[in-house]
């Protein structure tokens, strides 16, 4: 608990390198709480250490499952360019909260990227992207960027 408080103080002061080190020490000593893991993820993200933040985010979502935790883990995986892990986490977030436009849009973007990276050969990825964007628009119709993606990449 002591290391977590020290780490949180460093994070608040903007000393993210020291915060990361202190949070890592806290975790290594068994201080694995939601607050500690949340701080560790925030510190890694502030340092642009997205691979580490992604791993910590995935662990957070595993220990304390919620749509918000899954969406955060997905975003971090995406930032770390781990698109396979990102889409799995976005799918979990959409399953946990079917009204989450962040989750649906995340599934859509990841699937769209997969389709584009396949030289537009993976029709399943394209279809998943379309369905995810349509689901997002069903929840919140006022999303011009999503509408544009559908117009641009739909058959």
Short mmCIF file of N, CA and C in Angstrom, two decimals:
data_model
loop_
_atom_site.label_atom_id
_atom_site.label_comp_id
_atom_site.label_asym_id
_atom_site.label_seq_id
_atom_site.Cartn_x
_atom_site.Cartn_y
_atom_site.Cartn_z
N UNK A 1 0.83 -1.20 0.00
CA UNK A 1 0.00 0.00 0.00
C UNK A 1 0.87 1.26 0.00
N UNK A 2 2.01 1.20 0.67
CA UNK A 2 2.90 2.36 0.75
C UNK A 2 3.45 2.71 -0.63
N UNK A 3 3.94 1.70 -1.36
CA UNK A 3 4.49 1.97 -2.69
C UNK A 3 3.43 2.51 -3.63
N UNK A 4 2.21 2.03 -3.51
CA UNK A 4 1.12 2.52 -4.35
C UNK A 4 0.85 4.00 -4.08
N UNK A 5 0.88 4.39 -2.81
CA UNK A 5 0.65 5.80 -2.47
C UNK A 5 1.79 6.67 -2.98
N UNK A 6 3.02 6.20 -2.84
CA UNK A 6 4.17 6.94 -3.37
C UNK A 6 4.03 7.08 -4.89
N UNK A 7 3.69 5.99 -5.54
CA UNK A 7 3.54 5.99 -7.00
C UNK A 7 2.45 6.96 -7.44
N UNK A 8 1.32 6.94 -6.74
CA UNK A 8 0.21 7.84 -7.08
C UNK A 8 0.66 9.29 -6.93
N UNK A 9 1.45 9.59 -5.89
CA UNK A 9 1.96 10.96 -5.70
C UNK A 9 2.85 11.37 -6.86
N UNK A 10 3.74 10.47 -7.28
CA UNK A 10 4.59 10.75 -8.44
C UNK A 10 3.74 11.00 -9.68
N UNK A 11 2.71 10.19 -9.87
CA UNK A 11 1.86 10.34 -11.05
C UNK A 11 1.15 11.69 -11.04
N UNK A 12 0.62 12.07 -9.90
CA UNK A 12 -0.06 13.36 -9.78
C UNK A 12 0.91 14.51 -10.04
N UNK A 13 2.15 14.34 -9.62
CA UNK A 13 3.17 15.38 -9.82
C UNK A 13 3.71 15.40 -11.25
N UNK A 14 3.27 14.46 -12.08
CA UNK A 14 3.75 14.42 -13.46
C UNK A 14 5.09 13.74 -13.62
N UNK A 15 5.55 13.08 -12.60
CA UNK A 15 6.84 12.36 -12.65
C UNK A 15 6.56 10.91 -13.02
N UNK A 16 6.22 10.71 -14.30
CA UNK A 16 5.69 9.41 -14.73
C UNK A 16 6.72 8.30 -14.72
N UNK A 17 7.98 8.60 -14.97
CA UNK A 17 9.01 7.55 -14.93
C UNK A 17 9.12 7.00 -13.51
N UNK A 18 9.18 7.91 -12.53
CA UNK A 18 9.24 7.48 -11.14
C UNK A 18 7.95 6.77 -10.73
N UNK A 19 6.82 7.26 -11.24
CA UNK A 19 5.53 6.63 -10.93
C UNK A 19 5.50 5.19 -11.44
N UNK A 20 5.94 4.99 -12.68
CA UNK A 20 5.97 3.62 -13.23
C UNK A 20 6.83 2.71 -12.37
N UNK A 21 8.01 3.19 -12.01
CA UNK A 21 8.92 2.37 -11.20
C UNK A 21 8.30 2.05 -9.84
N UNK A 22 7.65 3.03 -9.22
CA UNK A 22 7.04 2.80 -7.91
C UNK A 22 5.84 1.85 -8.02
N UNK A 23 5.03 2.01 -9.07
CA UNK A 23 3.91 1.07 -9.25
C UNK A 23 4.42 -0.34 -9.52
N UNK A 24 5.48 -0.47 -10.31
CA UNK A 24 6.07 -1.79 -10.56
C UNK A 24 6.55 -2.42 -9.25
N UNK A 25 7.17 -1.61 -8.40
CA UNK A 25 7.63 -2.11 -7.10
C UNK A 25 6.44 -2.55 -6.25
N UNK A 26 5.38 -1.75 -6.27
CA UNK A 26 4.18 -2.10 -5.51
C UNK A 26 3.63 -3.46 -5.96
N UNK A 27 3.53 -3.64 -7.26
CA UNK A 27 3.01 -4.91 -7.79
C UNK A 27 3.93 -6.07 -7.43
N UNK A 28 5.23 -5.85 -7.54
CA UNK A 28 6.17 -6.93 -7.22
C UNK A 28 6.10 -7.33 -5.74
N UNK A 29 5.66 -6.40 -4.90
CA UNK A 29 5.51 -6.69 -3.47
C UNK A 29 4.11 -7.20 -3.11
N UNK A 30 3.30 -7.43 -4.14
CA UNK A 30 1.98 -7.99 -3.91
C UNK A 30 0.86 -6.99 -3.75
N UNK A 31 1.13 -5.72 -3.98
CA UNK A 31 0.09 -4.69 -3.89
C UNK A 31 -0.69 -4.65 -5.21
N UNK A 32 -1.44 -5.69 -5.48
CA UNK A 32 -2.16 -5.78 -6.74
C UNK A 32 -3.64 -5.51 -6.47
N UNK A 33 -3.99 -4.23 -6.48
CA UNK A 33 -5.37 -3.81 -6.30
C UNK A 33 -5.83 -3.09 -7.56
N UNK A 34 -7.13 -2.84 -7.65
CA UNK A 34 -7.63 -2.09 -8.81
C UNK A 34 -6.93 -0.74 -8.91
N UNK A 35 -6.79 -0.06 -7.79
CA UNK A 35 -6.17 1.26 -7.78
C UNK A 35 -4.71 1.21 -8.23
N UNK A 36 -3.98 0.23 -7.74
CA UNK A 36 -2.57 0.11 -8.12
C UNK A 36 -2.43 -0.21 -9.61
N UNK A 37 -3.22 -1.16 -10.09
CA UNK A 37 -3.14 -1.52 -11.51
C UNK A 37 -3.59 -0.36 -12.39
N UNK A 38 -4.62 0.36 -11.95
CA UNK A 38 -5.09 1.53 -12.70
C UNK A 38 -3.98 2.57 -12.80
N UNK A 39 -3.28 2.80 -11.70
CA UNK A 39 -2.17 3.74 -11.70
C UNK A 39 -1.03 3.29 -12.58
N UNK A 40 -0.71 2.01 -12.53
CA UNK A 40 0.36 1.46 -13.36
C UNK A 40 0.03 1.66 -14.84
N UNK A 41 -1.21 1.38 -15.21
CA UNK A 41 -1.63 1.57 -16.61
C UNK A 41 -1.53 3.04 -16.99
N UNK A 42 -1.98 3.92 -16.11
CA UNK A 42 -1.92 5.36 -16.39
C UNK A 42 -0.48 5.83 -16.56
N UNK A 43 0.41 5.34 -15.71
CA UNK A 43 1.82 5.74 -15.80
C UNK A 43 2.45 5.23 -17.09
N UNK A 44 2.23 3.96 -17.40
CA UNK A 44 2.77 3.41 -18.65
C UNK A 44 2.23 4.19 -19.86
N UNK A 45 0.95 4.50 -19.84
CA UNK A 45 0.35 5.23 -20.95
C UNK A 45 0.95 6.62 -21.07
N UNK A 46 1.15 7.29 -19.95
CA UNK A 46 1.76 8.63 -19.97
C UNK A 46 3.17 8.60 -20.53
N UNK A 47 3.85 7.47 -20.36
CA UNK A 47 5.20 7.30 -20.91
C UNK A 47 5.19 6.78 -22.34
N UNK A 48 4.00 6.54 -22.88
CA UNK A 48 3.84 5.92 -24.22
C UNK A 48 4.44 4.52 -24.27
N UNK A 49 4.40 3.83 -23.15
CA UNK A 49 4.85 2.43 -23.07
C UNK A 49 3.63 1.54 -23.28
N UNK A 50 3.15 1.54 -24.52
CA UNK A 50 1.86 0.92 -24.80
C UNK A 50 1.88 -0.60 -24.71
N UNK A 51 3.00 -1.24 -25.01
CA UNK A 51 3.05 -2.70 -24.87
C UNK A 51 2.87 -3.09 -23.40
N UNK A 52 3.56 -2.40 -22.50
CA UNK A 52 3.42 -2.69 -21.08
C UNK A 52 2.03 -2.31 -20.58
N UNK A 53 1.54 -1.16 -21.03
CA UNK A 53 0.19 -0.73 -20.64
C UNK A 53 -0.84 -1.73 -21.11
N UNK A 54 -0.65 -2.26 -22.32
CA UNK A 54 -1.58 -3.25 -22.86
C UNK A 54 -1.59 -4.52 -22.02
N UNK A 55 -0.42 -5.00 -21.64
CA UNK A 55 -0.35 -6.19 -20.80
C UNK A 55 -1.02 -5.95 -19.45
N UNK A 56 -0.74 -4.80 -18.86
CA UNK A 56 -1.37 -4.47 -17.57
C UNK A 56 -2.87 -4.29 -17.73
N UNK A 57 -3.29 -3.68 -18.84
CA UNK A 57 -4.72 -3.50 -19.09
C UNK A 57 -5.44 -4.83 -19.27
N UNK A 58 -4.81 -5.76 -19.95
CA UNK A 58 -5.40 -7.09 -20.12
C UNK A 58 -5.54 -7.80 -18.77
N UNK A 59 -4.52 -7.67 -17.94
CA UNK A 59 -4.57 -8.28 -16.61
C UNK A 59 -5.66 -7.62 -15.76
N UNK A 60 -5.79 -6.31 -15.87
CA UNK A 60 -6.83 -5.59 -15.14
C UNK A 60 -8.21 -6.11 -15.56
N UNK A 61 -8.43 -6.23 -16.87
CA UNK A 61 -9.73 -6.70 -17.37
C UNK A 61 -10.00 -8.15 -16.96
N UNK A 62 -8.95 -8.94 -16.86
CA UNK A 62 -9.11 -10.33 -16.43
C UNK A 62 -9.50 -10.40 -14.94
N UNK A 63 -8.86 -9.58 -14.13
CA UNK A 63 -9.11 -9.62 -12.68
C UNK A 63 -10.41 -8.93 -12.29
N UNK A 64 -10.72 -7.82 -12.96
CA UNK A 64 -11.90 -7.02 -12.63
C UNK A 64 -12.70 -6.77 -13.91
N UNK A 65 -13.38 -7.81 -14.40
CA UNK A 65 -14.04 -7.71 -15.70
C UNK A 65 -15.18 -6.69 -15.73
N UNK A 66 -15.17 -5.89 -16.77
CA UNK A 66 -16.25 -4.95 -17.06
C UNK A 66 -16.07 -4.49 -18.50
N UNK A 67 -17.11 -3.92 -19.05
CA UNK A 67 -17.02 -3.40 -20.41
C UNK A 67 -15.98 -2.29 -20.49
N UNK A 68 -15.94 -1.44 -19.48
CA UNK A 68 -14.97 -0.34 -19.47
C UNK A 68 -13.55 -0.88 -19.42
N UNK A 69 -13.30 -1.88 -18.58
CA UNK A 69 -11.96 -2.46 -18.49
C UNK A 69 -11.57 -3.14 -19.79
N UNK A 70 -12.50 -3.85 -20.41
CA UNK A 70 -12.20 -4.51 -21.68
C UNK A 70 -11.93 -3.50 -22.79
N UNK A 71 -12.72 -2.44 -22.82
CA UNK A 71 -12.53 -1.41 -23.85
C UNK A 71 -11.17 -0.73 -23.67
N UNK A 72 -10.81 -0.47 -22.43
CA UNK A 72 -9.50 0.15 -22.16
C UNK A 72 -8.37 -0.79 -22.58
N UNK A 73 -8.49 -2.06 -22.24
CA UNK A 73 -7.48 -3.04 -22.65
C UNK A 73 -7.38 -3.10 -24.17
N UNK A 74 -8.51 -3.02 -24.83
CA UNK A 74 -8.53 -3.05 -26.30
C UNK A 74 -7.83 -1.84 -26.88
N UNK A 75 -8.15 -0.66 -26.35
CA UNK A 75 -7.53 0.57 -26.86
C UNK A 75 -6.01 0.52 -26.67
N UNK A 76 -5.58 0.04 -25.51
CA UNK A 76 -4.15 -0.06 -25.24
C UNK A 76 -3.48 -1.07 -26.17
N UNK A 77 -4.14 -2.19 -26.42
CA UNK A 77 -3.59 -3.17 -27.37
C UNK A 77 -3.50 -2.57 -28.76
N UNK A 78 -4.51 -1.82 -29.15
CA UNK A 78 -4.49 -1.16 -30.46
C UNK A 78 -3.32 -0.19 -30.55
N UNK A 79 -3.12 0.60 -29.50
CA UNK A 79 -2.01 1.56 -29.48
C UNK A 79 -0.67 0.84 -29.53
N UNK A 80 -0.62 -0.38 -29.00
CA UNK A 80 0.61 -1.18 -29.03
C UNK A 80 0.75 -1.95 -30.34
N UNK A 81 -0.18 -1.73 -31.26
CA UNK A 81 -0.21 -2.39 -32.57
C UNK A 81 -0.42 -3.90 -32.45
N UNK A 82 -1.07 -4.32 -31.38
CA UNK A 82 -1.43 -5.72 -31.19
C UNK A 82 -2.91 -5.86 -31.56
N UNK A 83 -3.17 -5.87 -32.86
CA UNK A 83 -4.53 -5.79 -33.36
C UNK A 83 -5.35 -7.04 -33.05
N UNK A 84 -4.71 -8.19 -33.00
CA UNK A 84 -5.44 -9.42 -32.65
C UNK A 84 -5.96 -9.34 -31.21
N UNK A 85 -5.10 -8.90 -30.30
CA UNK A 85 -5.53 -8.76 -28.90
C UNK A 85 -6.58 -7.66 -28.79
N UNK A 86 -6.42 -6.60 -29.56
CA UNK A 86 -7.37 -5.49 -29.50
C UNK A 86 -8.78 -5.92 -29.90
N UNK A 87 -8.90 -6.64 -31.01
CA UNK A 87 -10.26 -7.00 -31.45
C UNK A 87 -10.91 -7.98 -30.48
N UNK A 88 -10.13 -8.87 -29.89
CA UNK A 88 -10.69 -9.80 -28.89
C UNK A 88 -11.24 -9.01 -27.70
N UNK A 89 -10.49 -8.03 -27.24
CA UNK A 89 -10.93 -7.23 -26.10
C UNK A 89 -12.12 -6.34 -26.46
N UNK A 90 -12.12 -5.77 -27.67
CA UNK A 90 -13.28 -4.97 -28.10
C UNK A 90 -14.53 -5.84 -28.20
N UNK A 91 -14.38 -7.06 -28.71
CA UNK A 91 -15.53 -7.98 -28.77
C UNK A 91 -16.06 -8.27 -27.37
N UNK A 92 -15.14 -8.48 -26.42
CA UNK A 92 -15.55 -8.73 -25.03
C UNK A 92 -16.30 -7.53 -24.47
N UNK A 93 -15.80 -6.33 -24.75
CA UNK A 93 -16.47 -5.11 -24.27
C UNK A 93 -17.87 -4.99 -24.87
N UNK A 94 -18.01 -5.29 -26.16
CA UNK A 94 -19.32 -5.22 -26.81
C UNK A 94 -20.28 -6.26 -26.23
N UNK A 95 -19.75 -7.41 -25.89
CA UNK A 95 -20.58 -8.45 -25.27
C UNK A 95 -21.00 -8.04 -23.86
N UNK A 96 -20.08 -7.41 -23.12
CA UNK A 96 -20.37 -6.99 -21.76
C UNK A 96 -21.34 -5.80 -21.73
N UNK A 97 -21.25 -4.94 -22.74
CA UNK A 97 -22.15 -3.78 -22.83
C UNK A 97 -22.53 -3.57 -24.29
N UNK A 98 -23.62 -4.17 -24.73
CA UNK A 98 -24.03 -4.06 -26.14
C UNK A 98 -24.38 -2.64 -26.58
N UNK A 99 -24.46 -1.69 -25.65
CA UNK A 99 -24.75 -0.30 -26.01
C UNK A 99 -23.50 0.57 -26.06
N UNK A 100 -22.34 -0.04 -25.96
CA UNK A 100 -21.08 0.71 -25.97
C UNK A 100 -20.65 1.00 -27.41
N UNK A 101 -20.78 2.26 -27.80
CA UNK A 101 -20.35 2.60 -29.17
C UNK A 101 -18.83 2.53 -29.29
N UNK A 102 -18.11 2.79 -28.19
CA UNK A 102 -16.65 2.64 -28.24
C UNK A 102 -16.27 1.20 -28.57
N UNK A 103 -16.96 0.26 -27.95
CA UNK A 103 -16.66 -1.15 -28.20
C UNK A 103 -17.00 -1.52 -29.64
N UNK A 104 -18.20 -1.16 -30.10
CA UNK A 104 -18.60 -1.50 -31.47
C UNK A 104 -17.69 -0.83 -32.50
N UNK A 105 -17.37 0.44 -32.27
CA UNK A 105 -16.47 1.12 -33.21
C UNK A 105 -15.08 0.51 -33.18
N UNK A 106 -14.64 0.07 -32.01
CA UNK A 106 -13.34 -0.60 -31.91
C UNK A 106 -13.32 -1.90 -32.69
N UNK A 107 -14.39 -2.70 -32.54
CA UNK A 107 -14.49 -3.94 -33.33
C UNK A 107 -14.45 -3.59 -34.81
N UNK A 108 -15.22 -2.56 -35.19
CA UNK A 108 -15.28 -2.16 -36.59
C UNK A 108 -13.94 -1.74 -37.14
N UNK A 109 -13.23 -0.90 -36.42
CA UNK A 109 -11.92 -0.42 -36.89
C UNK A 109 -10.92 -1.57 -36.97
N UNK A 110 -10.90 -2.42 -35.96
CA UNK A 110 -9.96 -3.55 -35.99
C UNK A 110 -10.27 -4.50 -37.14
N UNK A 111 -11.54 -4.80 -37.34
CA UNK A 111 -11.93 -5.69 -38.44
C UNK A 111 -11.64 -5.04 -39.79
N UNK A 112 -11.89 -3.74 -39.89
CA UNK A 112 -11.59 -3.02 -41.13
C UNK A 112 -10.09 -3.06 -41.41
N UNK A 113 -9.29 -2.84 -40.39
CA UNK A 113 -7.83 -2.93 -40.55
C UNK A 113 -7.42 -4.33 -41.01
N UNK A 114 -8.03 -5.34 -40.42
CA UNK A 114 -7.71 -6.72 -40.80
C UNK A 114 -8.03 -6.95 -42.27
N UNK A 115 -9.17 -6.46 -42.70
CA UNK A 115 -9.56 -6.60 -44.10
C UNK A 115 -8.57 -5.87 -45.01
N UNK A 116 -8.22 -4.64 -44.65
CA UNK A 116 -7.28 -3.86 -45.47
C UNK A 116 -5.90 -4.52 -45.50
N UNK A 117 -5.45 -5.02 -44.35
CA UNK A 117 -4.14 -5.68 -44.29
C UNK A 117 -4.11 -7.00 -45.06
N UNK A 118 -5.29 -7.57 -45.33
CA UNK A 118 -5.36 -8.80 -46.12
C UNK A 118 -5.43 -8.50 -47.62
N UNK A 119 -5.11 -7.25 -47.98
CA UNK A 119 -5.26 -6.80 -49.37
C UNK A 119 -6.70 -6.95 -49.83
N UNK A 120 -7.61 -6.72 -48.90
CA UNK A 120 -9.05 -6.74 -49.15
C UNK A 120 -9.57 -8.11 -49.58
N UNK A 121 -8.89 -9.14 -49.12
CA UNK A 121 -9.30 -10.50 -49.47
C UNK A 121 -10.14 -11.17 -48.38
N UNK A 122 -10.02 -10.71 -47.14
CA UNK A 122 -10.72 -11.33 -46.01
C UNK A 122 -12.14 -10.77 -45.90
N UNK A 123 -13.05 -11.40 -46.63
CA UNK A 123 -14.43 -10.95 -46.64
C UNK A 123 -15.10 -11.04 -45.28
N UNK A 124 -14.70 -12.00 -44.46
CA UNK A 124 -15.26 -12.13 -43.12
C UNK A 124 -14.94 -10.92 -42.25
N UNK A 125 -13.72 -10.42 -42.38
CA UNK A 125 -13.33 -9.23 -41.60
C UNK A 125 -14.12 -8.02 -42.07
N UNK A 126 -14.29 -7.90 -43.38
CA UNK A 126 -15.06 -6.77 -43.93
C UNK A 126 -16.50 -6.82 -43.43
N UNK A 127 -17.09 -8.00 -43.43
CA UNK A 127 -18.47 -8.17 -42.97
C UNK A 127 -18.58 -7.87 -41.47
N UNK A 128 -17.59 -8.32 -40.69
CA UNK A 128 -17.61 -8.02 -39.26
C UNK A 128 -17.52 -6.52 -39.02
N UNK A 129 -16.69 -5.83 -39.79
CA UNK A 129 -16.59 -4.37 -39.65
C UNK A 129 -17.93 -3.72 -39.95
N UNK A 130 -18.56 -4.12 -41.04
CA UNK A 130 -19.85 -3.54 -41.42
C UNK A 130 -20.88 -3.76 -40.31
N UNK A 131 -20.98 -4.98 -39.81
CA UNK A 131 -21.96 -5.28 -38.75
C UNK A 131 -21.68 -4.47 -37.48
N UNK A 132 -20.41 -4.35 -37.12
CA UNK A 132 -20.06 -3.60 -35.91
C UNK A 132 -20.41 -2.12 -36.06
N UNK A 133 -20.08 -1.54 -37.21
CA UNK A 133 -20.42 -0.13 -37.42
C UNK A 133 -21.93 0.08 -37.44
N UNK A 134 -22.65 -0.85 -38.06
CA UNK A 134 -24.12 -0.74 -38.06
C UNK A 134 -24.68 -0.85 -36.65
N UNK A 135 -24.11 -1.73 -35.85
CA UNK A 135 -24.56 -1.86 -34.46
C UNK A 135 -24.29 -0.57 -33.69
N UNK A 136 -23.14 0.03 -33.92
CA UNK A 136 -22.80 1.29 -33.27
C UNK A 136 -23.79 2.38 -33.66
N UNK A 137 -24.11 2.45 -34.94
CA UNK A 137 -25.06 3.46 -35.41
C UNK A 137 -26.47 3.20 -34.89
N UNK A 138 -26.81 1.94 -34.65
CA UNK A 138 -28.12 1.63 -34.07
C UNK A 138 -28.22 2.18 -32.64
N UNK A 139 -27.09 2.19 -31.94
CA UNK A 139 -27.06 2.72 -30.58
C UNK A 139 -27.04 4.24 -30.60
N UNK A 140 -26.19 4.81 -31.46
CA UNK A 140 -26.04 6.27 -31.56
C UNK A 140 -25.94 6.66 -33.03
N UNK A 141 -27.06 7.10 -33.62
CA UNK A 141 -27.07 7.39 -35.06
C UNK A 141 -26.20 8.58 -35.48
N UNK A 142 -25.97 9.52 -34.60
CA UNK A 142 -25.24 10.74 -34.96
C UNK A 142 -23.73 10.52 -34.89
N UNK A 143 -23.20 9.76 -35.85
CA UNK A 143 -21.76 9.50 -35.92
C UNK A 143 -21.32 9.63 -37.38
N UNK A 144 -21.08 10.84 -37.83
CA UNK A 144 -20.74 11.04 -39.25
C UNK A 144 -19.49 10.28 -39.70
N UNK A 145 -18.50 10.13 -38.81
CA UNK A 145 -17.29 9.41 -39.21
C UNK A 145 -17.59 7.93 -39.47
N UNK A 146 -18.44 7.35 -38.65
CA UNK A 146 -18.81 5.95 -38.83
C UNK A 146 -19.63 5.79 -40.10
N UNK A 147 -20.56 6.72 -40.34
CA UNK A 147 -21.34 6.68 -41.58
C UNK A 147 -20.42 6.76 -42.79
N UNK A 148 -19.40 7.60 -42.71
CA UNK A 148 -18.45 7.74 -43.82
C UNK A 148 -17.68 6.44 -44.05
N UNK A 149 -17.25 5.80 -42.96
CA UNK A 149 -16.55 4.51 -43.10
C UNK A 149 -17.44 3.48 -43.79
N UNK A 150 -18.70 3.44 -43.40
CA UNK A 150 -19.62 2.49 -44.03
C UNK A 150 -19.79 2.79 -45.52
N UNK A 151 -19.96 4.06 -45.85
CA UNK A 151 -20.12 4.43 -47.27
C UNK A 151 -18.86 4.11 -48.06
N UNK A 152 -17.71 4.35 -47.47
CA UNK A 152 -16.44 4.17 -48.18
C UNK A 152 -16.11 2.70 -48.40
N UNK A 153 -16.38 1.86 -47.41
CA UNK A 153 -15.91 0.48 -47.48
C UNK A 153 -17.00 -0.57 -47.63
N UNK A 154 -18.26 -0.17 -47.72
CA UNK A 154 -19.33 -1.16 -47.91
C UNK A 154 -19.42 -1.55 -49.38
N UNK A 155 -19.94 -2.77 -49.62
CA UNK A 155 -20.07 -3.21 -51.02
C UNK A 155 -21.09 -2.38 -51.78
#
